[in-house]
Amino acid sequence: MQKLFSYGTLQQENVQLETFGRKLNGVQDVLLGYVLGEVRITDPNVLKASGKEYHPILVHTGNDSNEVQGTIFEITDDELAQADEYEVDDYARVSAKFKSGTTAWVYADARQV
């Protein structure tokens, strides 16, 4: 199983059903060293699934006093590939550590990767 952190639309049940075909189970956690920015979405499939033109995006600061709250979901390798398909090119998947000590994948601003 893979661990994937969501701080935005992947926490929405309708997006989970559209993307993975099921509702995900997860635990709340806090990502350190990031703040939230915003990105305008133009992909019609993502707009349809999320219902939102503007999505949050993680911006790395490296300062552990910056925190982003969200949910860590356990998903399969196939579901991780589906999440990669859902996320537009503005996002890049990177590994990150959390306040709990857990390591999980996050989708952050691709311009920083």
XYZ file of C-alpha atoms in Angstrom:
113
model
C 0.000 0.000 0.000
C 1.026 3.588 -0.683
C 0.401 6.620 1.534
C -0.906 9.762 -0.146
C -1.503 13.108 1.569
C -4.402 15.243 0.445
C -4.866 18.854 1.422
C -7.397 19.724 -1.276
C -9.877 18.193 -3.672
C -8.819 14.558 -3.168
C -10.423 14.863 0.281
C -13.813 15.366 -1.420
C -15.888 12.183 -1.541
C -17.156 12.948 -5.070
C -13.567 13.321 -6.352
C -12.545 10.061 -4.672
C -15.470 8.218 -6.255
C -14.716 9.729 -9.679
C -10.962 9.076 -9.447
C -10.737 5.763 -7.553
C -14.256 4.329 -7.691
C -14.439 4.230 -3.906
C -14.407 6.381 -0.786
C -10.961 6.435 0.820
C -10.187 5.986 4.511
C -7.574 8.244 6.005
C -6.107 9.875 9.084
C -5.557 13.546 9.765
C -1.933 14.725 9.820
C 0.144 17.874 9.427
C 2.743 18.456 6.707
C 5.713 20.558 7.831
C 7.725 22.995 5.719
C 4.999 23.944 3.244
C 2.345 26.623 2.760
C -0.658 26.631 0.455
C -0.729 28.571 -2.775
C -3.347 28.451 -5.509
C -3.400 27.228 -9.109
C -6.021 27.760 -11.826
C -7.235 24.488 -13.337
C -8.142 24.298 -17.033
C -8.341 20.499 -17.507
C -12.033 19.770 -18.208
C -11.977 16.363 -16.492
C -10.517 17.791 -13.280
C -12.939 20.733 -13.389
C -15.854 18.309 -13.778
C -14.698 16.039 -10.936
C -13.824 18.794 -8.453
C -16.318 21.479 -9.410
C -13.592 24.058 -8.699
C -11.563 26.262 -11.038
C -8.930 27.117 -8.419
C -7.171 24.379 -6.448
C -4.703 24.654 -3.573
C -1.079 23.790 -4.290
C 1.785 23.078 -1.887
C 4.670 25.534 -1.935
C 7.819 24.307 -0.179
C 9.362 26.741 2.302
C 11.687 24.427 4.237
C 10.553 26.158 7.428
C 9.062 23.591 9.833
C 6.931 26.302 11.446
C 4.905 26.358 8.203
C 2.204 23.689 8.391
C -0.521 22.338 6.120
C -3.287 20.176 7.556
C -4.867 17.386 5.581
C -5.475 13.663 5.367
C -3.161 10.732 4.658
C -4.905 7.977 2.700
C -3.715 4.420 2.143
C -4.129 3.540 -1.525
C -2.960 0.842 -3.923
C -0.233 1.266 -6.534
C -2.941 1.394 -9.218
C -4.796 4.112 -7.293
C -1.562 6.110 -6.982
C -1.272 5.969 -10.783
C -4.903 7.156 -10.998
C -4.071 10.057 -8.660
C -1.134 10.944 -10.920
C -3.564 11.068 -13.852
C -5.997 13.282 -11.913
C -3.356 15.866 -10.986
C -2.506 18.370 -13.726
C 1.050 19.209 -14.833
C 1.285 22.071 -12.303
C 1.753 19.387 -9.616
C 4.651 17.007 -9.027
C 4.517 14.034 -6.663
C 7.249 14.084 -4.001
C 7.842 12.258 -0.740
C 7.463 14.256 2.474
C 7.566 13.772 6.252
C 4.763 14.673 8.625
C 4.332 15.844 12.183
C 3.369 12.275 13.154
C 6.653 10.927 11.746
C 4.871 9.309 8.790
C 6.294 9.587 5.278
C 3.792 9.946 2.424
C 3.491 11.194 -1.144
C 2.330 14.785 -1.667
C 1.519 16.775 -4.783
C 3.508 20.006 -4.659
C 4.215 22.892 -7.017
C 6.059 21.365 -9.991
C 8.037 24.571 -10.529
C 9.978 23.798 -7.333
C 10.811 20.192 -8.189
